[in-house]
Structures are given as structure tokens and as C-alpha cells.
């Protein structure tokens, strides 16, 4: 016997309904970086998605009000970094508004195309931006993977119920 949803308890679609529902969805944590006119930019993202294997494409969402959006809106290349469960502080730094995200203790180097590449992540990818699709107050960025390194040690960092979490095995 299957349980039926409580349709009477449903709510009309609002930003709060969407946020509340997605708090229940565990997501991997990534940091997206790009080279900006005044220096490197980056932000924490949980909207990273693999789109295609041939060609290798991924996507992520970014708010047009984000401090990183002006650089990402014009960037030819972006860096995508999958964070490990030991990198909660790094995720918080890149999620914090007004933070100097690339100052110590953030360890990084300039990679291909000037993309900032973070040290110590589970995997990193340098991608060429293939498109930016309007989606409400966000843009969905499609990017083609050009090169990377998937050999970092550790387990993934997850975001669930408004907190960073590790896999429990």
C-alpha cells in the first residue's frame, strides 16, 4: 500500500515554498571561479549538474544580483571545484557576501585561461562557457569541460537543511 500525499496541506508556489522544499534535497557543494576585471571572483554553488558526456558539458546557476555575476557574465572560462567534507570553511567563505574569498587561508593558483584553481579539492575542472540562459533572477551557465583533475582525496561535502554535512557510511 502506498501513502498518498496530503494535498490539503499544499501551498501555492512562492520563493519560500521552493526554498523549503529544496532544503530537504541534499546537494553536493562546489565553488565556481572566474577571472574578473579587478581580480578573481568565486561563489559557492549547489546547483551544479552534469549535462552531457559527449561533448562534456555541465551547468550551474548564478543569481544576477551576485557579486560574481558581472565577471561570470563576461567570462570565457570558469573553474568548477568539487569540495570535500574537510572544506566546510572554504564553502562558507565563498558563500559569504563581502568576504575576501581569495585571501589566506584560501590556497589557489592561476590556471589555464586565467581561471583561479583552488588547492585541495576533490576535483577541479576548467571549462569554456558555452551559453548563459535567462532563468528568472538567475542565469543557467552551460560550460564545456576542457581539462581538470578528479584525483583529490576525501569524501564529498553536502548541503542539506541549511547546513554543510558529510556522508555517513
PDB file of C-alpha atoms in Angstrom:
ATOM      1  CA  UNK A   1       0.000   0.000   0.000  1.00  0.00           C
ATOM      2  CA  UNK A   2       1.353   3.421  -0.902  1.00  0.00           C
ATOM      3  CA  UNK A   3       0.841   6.567   1.108  1.00  0.00           C
ATOM      4  CA  UNK A   4      -0.947   9.407  -0.612  1.00  0.00           C
ATOM      5  CA  UNK A   5       0.321  12.950  -0.301  1.00  0.00           C
ATOM      6  CA  UNK A   6      -1.625  15.380   1.872  1.00  0.00           C
ATOM      7  CA  UNK A   7      -2.859  17.593  -0.938  1.00  0.00           C
ATOM      8  CA  UNK A   8      -4.909  19.660   1.511  1.00  0.00           C
ATOM      9  CA  UNK A   9      -1.657  20.762   3.203  1.00  0.00           C
ATOM     10  CA  UNK A  10      -0.164  22.001  -0.076  1.00  0.00           C
ATOM     11  CA  UNK A  11       0.844  25.648  -0.513  1.00  0.00           C
ATOM     12  CA  UNK A  12       0.841  27.902  -3.528  1.00  0.00           C
ATOM     13  CA  UNK A  13       4.187  28.375  -5.241  1.00  0.00           C
ATOM     14  CA  UNK A  14       6.359  31.037  -3.616  1.00  0.00           C
ATOM     15  CA  UNK A  15      10.087  31.563  -3.195  1.00  0.00           C
ATOM     16  CA  UNK A  16       9.714  30.280   0.377  1.00  0.00           C
ATOM     17  CA  UNK A  17       7.982  27.073  -0.784  1.00  0.00           C
ATOM     18  CA  UNK A  18      10.802  26.378  -3.244  1.00  0.00           C
ATOM     19  CA  UNK A  19      13.500  27.075  -0.623  1.00  0.00           C
ATOM     20  CA  UNK A  20      11.691  24.916   1.954  1.00  0.00           C
ATOM     21  CA  UNK A  21      11.345  22.004  -0.457  1.00  0.00           C
ATOM     22  CA  UNK A  22      14.973  22.183  -1.589  1.00  0.00           C
ATOM     23  CA  UNK A  23      16.249  22.286   1.999  1.00  0.00           C
ATOM     24  CA  UNK A  24      15.198  18.640   2.013  1.00  0.00           C
ATOM     25  CA  UNK A  25      17.293  17.891  -1.084  1.00  0.00           C
ATOM     26  CA  UNK A  26      20.908  17.046  -0.318  1.00  0.00           C
ATOM     27  CA  UNK A  27      23.281  18.555  -2.854  1.00  0.00           C
ATOM     28  CA  UNK A  28      26.993  18.394  -3.473  1.00  0.00           C
ATOM     29  CA  UNK A  29      28.887  21.617  -2.822  1.00  0.00           C
ATOM     30  CA  UNK A  30      31.030  23.289  -5.462  1.00  0.00           C
ATOM     31  CA  UNK A  31      32.881  26.563  -5.808  1.00  0.00           C
ATOM     32  CA  UNK A  32      32.754  28.296  -9.182  1.00  0.00           C
ATOM     33  CA  UNK A  33      35.584  30.715 -10.015  1.00  0.00           C
ATOM     34  CA  UNK A  34      36.370  33.124 -12.828  1.00  0.00           C
ATOM     35  CA  UNK A  35      38.810  35.868 -13.645  1.00  0.00           C
ATOM     36  CA  UNK A  36      37.281  39.316 -13.318  1.00  0.00           C
ATOM     37  CA  UNK A  37      38.492  42.734 -14.434  1.00  0.00           C
ATOM     38  CA  UNK A  38      39.540  43.592 -10.872  1.00  0.00           C
ATOM     39  CA  UNK A  39      40.733  40.146  -9.817  1.00  0.00           C
ATOM     40  CA  UNK A  40      39.408  36.655  -9.208  1.00  0.00           C
ATOM     41  CA  UNK A  41      35.774  36.037  -8.280  1.00  0.00           C
ATOM     42  CA  UNK A  42      34.022  32.974  -6.944  1.00  0.00           C
ATOM     43  CA  UNK A  43      30.911  31.698  -5.237  1.00  0.00           C
ATOM     44  CA  UNK A  44      29.575  28.564  -3.573  1.00  0.00           C
ATOM     45  CA  UNK A  45      27.063  26.622  -5.661  1.00  0.00           C
ATOM     46  CA  UNK A  46      24.836  23.637  -5.048  1.00  0.00           C
ATOM     47  CA  UNK A  47      23.202  23.853  -8.477  1.00  0.00           C
ATOM     48  CA  UNK A  48      25.976  22.057 -10.370  1.00  0.00           C
ATOM     49  CA  UNK A  49      24.708  19.484 -12.871  1.00  0.00           C
ATOM     50  CA  UNK A  50      26.325  17.165 -15.374  1.00  0.00           C
ATOM     51  CA  UNK A  51      24.560  17.813 -18.683  1.00  0.00           C
ATOM     52  CA  UNK A  52      26.288  15.747 -21.374  1.00  0.00           C
ATOM     53  CA  UNK A  53      29.203  13.314 -21.725  1.00  0.00           C
ATOM     54  CA  UNK A  54      29.726  13.950 -25.465  1.00  0.00           C
ATOM     55  CA  UNK A  55      30.649  16.731 -25.542  1.00  0.00           C
ATOM     56  CA  UNK A  56      31.423  17.034 -21.814  1.00  0.00           C
ATOM     57  CA  UNK A  57      29.034  19.760 -20.607  1.00  0.00           C
ATOM     58  CA  UNK A  58      27.910  20.908 -17.178  1.00  0.00           C
ATOM     59  CA  UNK A  59      25.656  23.649 -15.884  1.00  0.00           C
ATOM     60  CA  UNK A  60      25.281  25.789 -12.788  1.00  0.00           C
ATOM     61  CA  UNK A  61      23.011  28.605 -11.711  1.00  0.00           C
ATOM     62  CA  UNK A  62      24.059  32.071 -10.568  1.00  0.00           C
ATOM     63  CA  UNK A  63      21.911  34.940  -9.355  1.00  0.00           C
ATOM     64  CA  UNK A  64      22.141  38.127 -11.392  1.00  0.00           C
ATOM     65  CA  UNK A  65      22.440  40.036  -8.105  1.00  0.00           C
ATOM     66  CA  UNK A  66      25.525  38.050  -7.081  1.00  0.00           C
ATOM     67  CA  UNK A  67      28.778  39.981  -6.734  1.00  0.00           C
ATOM     68  CA  UNK A  68      30.335  37.342  -9.026  1.00  0.00           C
ATOM     69  CA  UNK A  69      27.755  37.733 -11.791  1.00  0.00           C
ATOM     70  CA  UNK A  70      29.386  40.684 -13.632  1.00  0.00           C
ATOM     71  CA  UNK A  71      32.610  38.668 -14.099  1.00  0.00           C
ATOM     72  CA  UNK A  72      30.823  35.384 -14.876  1.00  0.00           C
ATOM     73  CA  UNK A  73      28.535  37.188 -17.344  1.00  0.00           C
ATOM     74  CA  UNK A  74      31.585  38.066 -19.452  1.00  0.00           C
ATOM     75  CA  UNK A  75      33.997  35.227 -18.650  1.00  0.00           C
ATOM     76  CA  UNK A  76      35.170  32.969 -21.433  1.00  0.00           C
ATOM     77  CA  UNK A  77      36.349  30.341 -18.903  1.00  0.00           C
ATOM     78  CA  UNK A  78      35.263  29.255 -15.432  1.00  0.00           C
ATOM     79  CA  UNK A  79      36.666  26.900 -12.834  1.00  0.00           C
ATOM     80  CA  UNK A  80      34.479  24.301 -11.141  1.00  0.00           C
ATOM     81  CA  UNK A  81      35.693  22.828  -7.851  1.00  0.00           C
ATOM     82  CA  UNK A  82      34.004  19.916  -6.066  1.00  0.00           C
ATOM     83  CA  UNK A  83      34.558  20.325  -2.331  1.00  0.00           C
ATOM     84  CA  UNK A  84      35.440  17.657   0.191  1.00  0.00           C
ATOM     85  CA  UNK A  85      33.888  17.269   3.624  1.00  0.00           C
ATOM     86  CA  UNK A  86      37.060  18.817   5.070  1.00  0.00           C
ATOM     87  CA  UNK A  87      36.302  22.101   3.259  1.00  0.00           C
ATOM     88  CA  UNK A  88      33.268  23.459   5.086  1.00  0.00           C
ATOM     89  CA  UNK A  89      35.200  26.656   5.926  1.00  0.00           C
ATOM     90  CA  UNK A  90      36.085  27.159   2.254  1.00  0.00           C
ATOM     91  CA  UNK A  91      32.444  26.695   1.237  1.00  0.00           C
ATOM     92  CA  UNK A  92      31.358  29.204   3.894  1.00  0.00           C
ATOM     93  CA  UNK A  93      33.980  31.729   2.764  1.00  0.00           C
ATOM     94  CA  UNK A  94      32.802  31.606  -0.851  1.00  0.00           C
ATOM     95  CA  UNK A  95      29.154  31.826   0.276  1.00  0.00           C
ATOM     96  CA  UNK A  96      29.733  34.886   2.496  1.00  0.00           C
ATOM     97  CA  UNK A  97      28.867  38.245   0.979  1.00  0.00           C
ATOM     98  CA  UNK A  98      31.669  40.788   1.137  1.00  0.00           C
ATOM     99  CA  UNK A  99      34.376  38.259   2.072  1.00  0.00           C
ATOM    100  CA  UNK A 100      37.858  38.441   0.527  1.00  0.00           C
ATOM    101  CA  UNK A 101      37.423  34.936  -0.841  1.00  0.00           C
ATOM    102  CA  UNK A 102      40.922  34.568  -2.301  1.00  0.00           C
ATOM    103  CA  UNK A 103      42.882  35.865   0.711  1.00  0.00           C
ATOM    104  CA  UNK A 104      44.654  33.468   3.083  1.00  0.00           C
ATOM    105  CA  UNK A 105      43.849  30.837   4.131  1.00  0.00           C
ATOM    106  CA  UNK A 106      42.365  30.131   0.662  1.00  0.00           C
ATOM    107  CA  UNK A 107      45.067  28.359  -1.350  1.00  0.00           C
ATOM    108  CA  UNK A 108      44.836  28.758  -5.124  1.00  0.00           C
ATOM    109  CA  UNK A 109      46.809  29.365  -8.292  1.00  0.00           C
ATOM    110  CA  UNK A 110      46.073  30.835 -11.684  1.00  0.00           C
ATOM    111  CA  UNK A 111      45.142  28.083 -14.111  1.00  0.00           C
ATOM    112  CA  UNK A 112      44.515  27.951 -17.858  1.00  0.00           C
ATOM    113  CA  UNK A 113      42.710  30.987 -19.245  1.00  0.00           C
ATOM    114  CA  UNK A 114      43.490  32.865 -16.016  1.00  0.00           C
ATOM    115  CA  UNK A 115      40.906  30.811 -14.114  1.00  0.00           C
ATOM    116  CA  UNK A 116      41.558  30.618 -10.362  1.00  0.00           C
ATOM    117  CA  UNK A 117      42.103  26.949  -9.421  1.00  0.00           C
ATOM    118  CA  UNK A 118      41.622  26.052  -5.757  1.00  0.00           C
ATOM    119  CA  UNK A 119      44.002  23.696  -3.947  1.00  0.00           C
ATOM    120  CA  UNK A 120      42.955  20.583  -2.039  1.00  0.00           C
ATOM    121  CA  UNK A 121      39.562  19.991  -3.657  1.00  0.00           C
ATOM    122  CA  UNK A 122      38.150  16.572  -4.592  1.00  0.00           C
ATOM    123  CA  UNK A 123      38.116  17.525  -8.265  1.00  0.00           C
ATOM    124  CA  UNK A 124      38.544  20.630 -10.375  1.00  0.00           C
ATOM    125  CA  UNK A 125      37.597  21.418 -13.959  1.00  0.00           C
ATOM    126  CA  UNK A 126      38.390  24.317 -16.249  1.00  0.00           C
ATOM    127  CA  UNK A 127      35.516  24.956 -18.627  1.00  0.00           C
ATOM    128  CA  UNK A 128      34.731  27.173 -21.594  1.00  0.00           C
ATOM    129  CA  UNK A 129      31.411  28.988 -21.214  1.00  0.00           C
ATOM    130  CA  UNK A 130      29.097  27.752 -23.967  1.00  0.00           C
ATOM    131  CA  UNK A 131      25.989  29.739 -23.073  1.00  0.00           C
ATOM    132  CA  UNK A 132      24.056  31.700 -20.477  1.00  0.00           C
ATOM    133  CA  UNK A 133      20.315  31.049 -20.294  1.00  0.00           C
ATOM    134  CA  UNK A 134      17.979  33.519 -18.519  1.00  0.00           C
ATOM    135  CA  UNK A 135      16.003  31.810 -15.732  1.00  0.00           C
ATOM    136  CA  UNK A 136      14.076  34.253 -13.526  1.00  0.00           C
ATOM    137  CA  UNK A 137      16.518  36.210 -11.345  1.00  0.00           C
ATOM    138  CA  UNK A 138      19.297  33.740 -12.246  1.00  0.00           C
ATOM    139  CA  UNK A 139      21.213  32.610 -15.268  1.00  0.00           C
ATOM    140  CA  UNK A 140      21.965  28.979 -16.069  1.00  0.00           C
ATOM    141  CA  UNK A 141      25.529  28.811 -17.323  1.00  0.00           C
ATOM    142  CA  UNK A 142      26.372  25.971 -19.700  1.00  0.00           C
ATOM    143  CA  UNK A 143      30.073  25.167 -19.832  1.00  0.00           C
ATOM    144  CA  UNK A 144      32.181  22.699 -21.795  1.00  0.00           C
ATOM    145  CA  UNK A 145      34.824  20.885 -19.757  1.00  0.00           C
ATOM    146  CA  UNK A 146      38.299  21.391 -21.247  1.00  0.00           C
ATOM    147  CA  UNK A 147      40.589  19.866 -18.610  1.00  0.00           C
ATOM    148  CA  UNK A 148      40.744  19.015 -14.943  1.00  0.00           C
ATOM    149  CA  UNK A 149      41.866  16.715 -12.176  1.00  0.00           C
ATOM    150  CA  UNK A 150      39.453  14.304 -10.403  1.00  0.00           C
ATOM    151  CA  UNK A 151      42.040  12.730  -8.069  1.00  0.00           C
ATOM    152  CA  UNK A 152      41.624  14.707  -4.823  1.00  0.00           C
ATOM    153  CA  UNK A 153      41.319  12.674  -1.620  1.00  0.00           C
ATOM    154  CA  UNK A 154      38.297  12.587   0.659  1.00  0.00           C
ATOM    155  CA  UNK A 155      34.527  12.393   0.676  1.00  0.00           C
ATOM    156  CA  UNK A 156      32.142  14.989  -0.760  1.00  0.00           C
ATOM    157  CA  UNK A 157      30.773  17.942   1.162  1.00  0.00           C
ATOM    158  CA  UNK A 158      26.978  18.040   1.090  1.00  0.00           C
ATOM    159  CA  UNK A 159      24.461  20.794   1.788  1.00  0.00           C
ATOM    160  CA  UNK A 160      21.201  19.776   3.444  1.00  0.00           C
ATOM    161  CA  UNK A 161      18.658  21.523   5.687  1.00  0.00           C
ATOM    162  CA  UNK A 162      20.682  24.748   5.535  1.00  0.00           C
ATOM    163  CA  UNK A 163      23.903  23.138   6.829  1.00  0.00           C
ATOM    164  CA  UNK A 164      27.040  21.544   5.462  1.00  0.00           C
ATOM    165  CA  UNK A 165      27.247  17.811   6.082  1.00  0.00           C
ATOM    166  CA  UNK A 166      29.466  14.816   5.384  1.00  0.00           C
ATOM    167  CA  UNK A 167      28.337  11.459   4.063  1.00  0.00           C
ATOM    168  CA  UNK A 168      27.700   8.970   6.812  1.00  0.00           C
ATOM    169  CA  UNK A 169      28.650   5.464   5.799  1.00  0.00           C
TER     170      UNK A 169
END
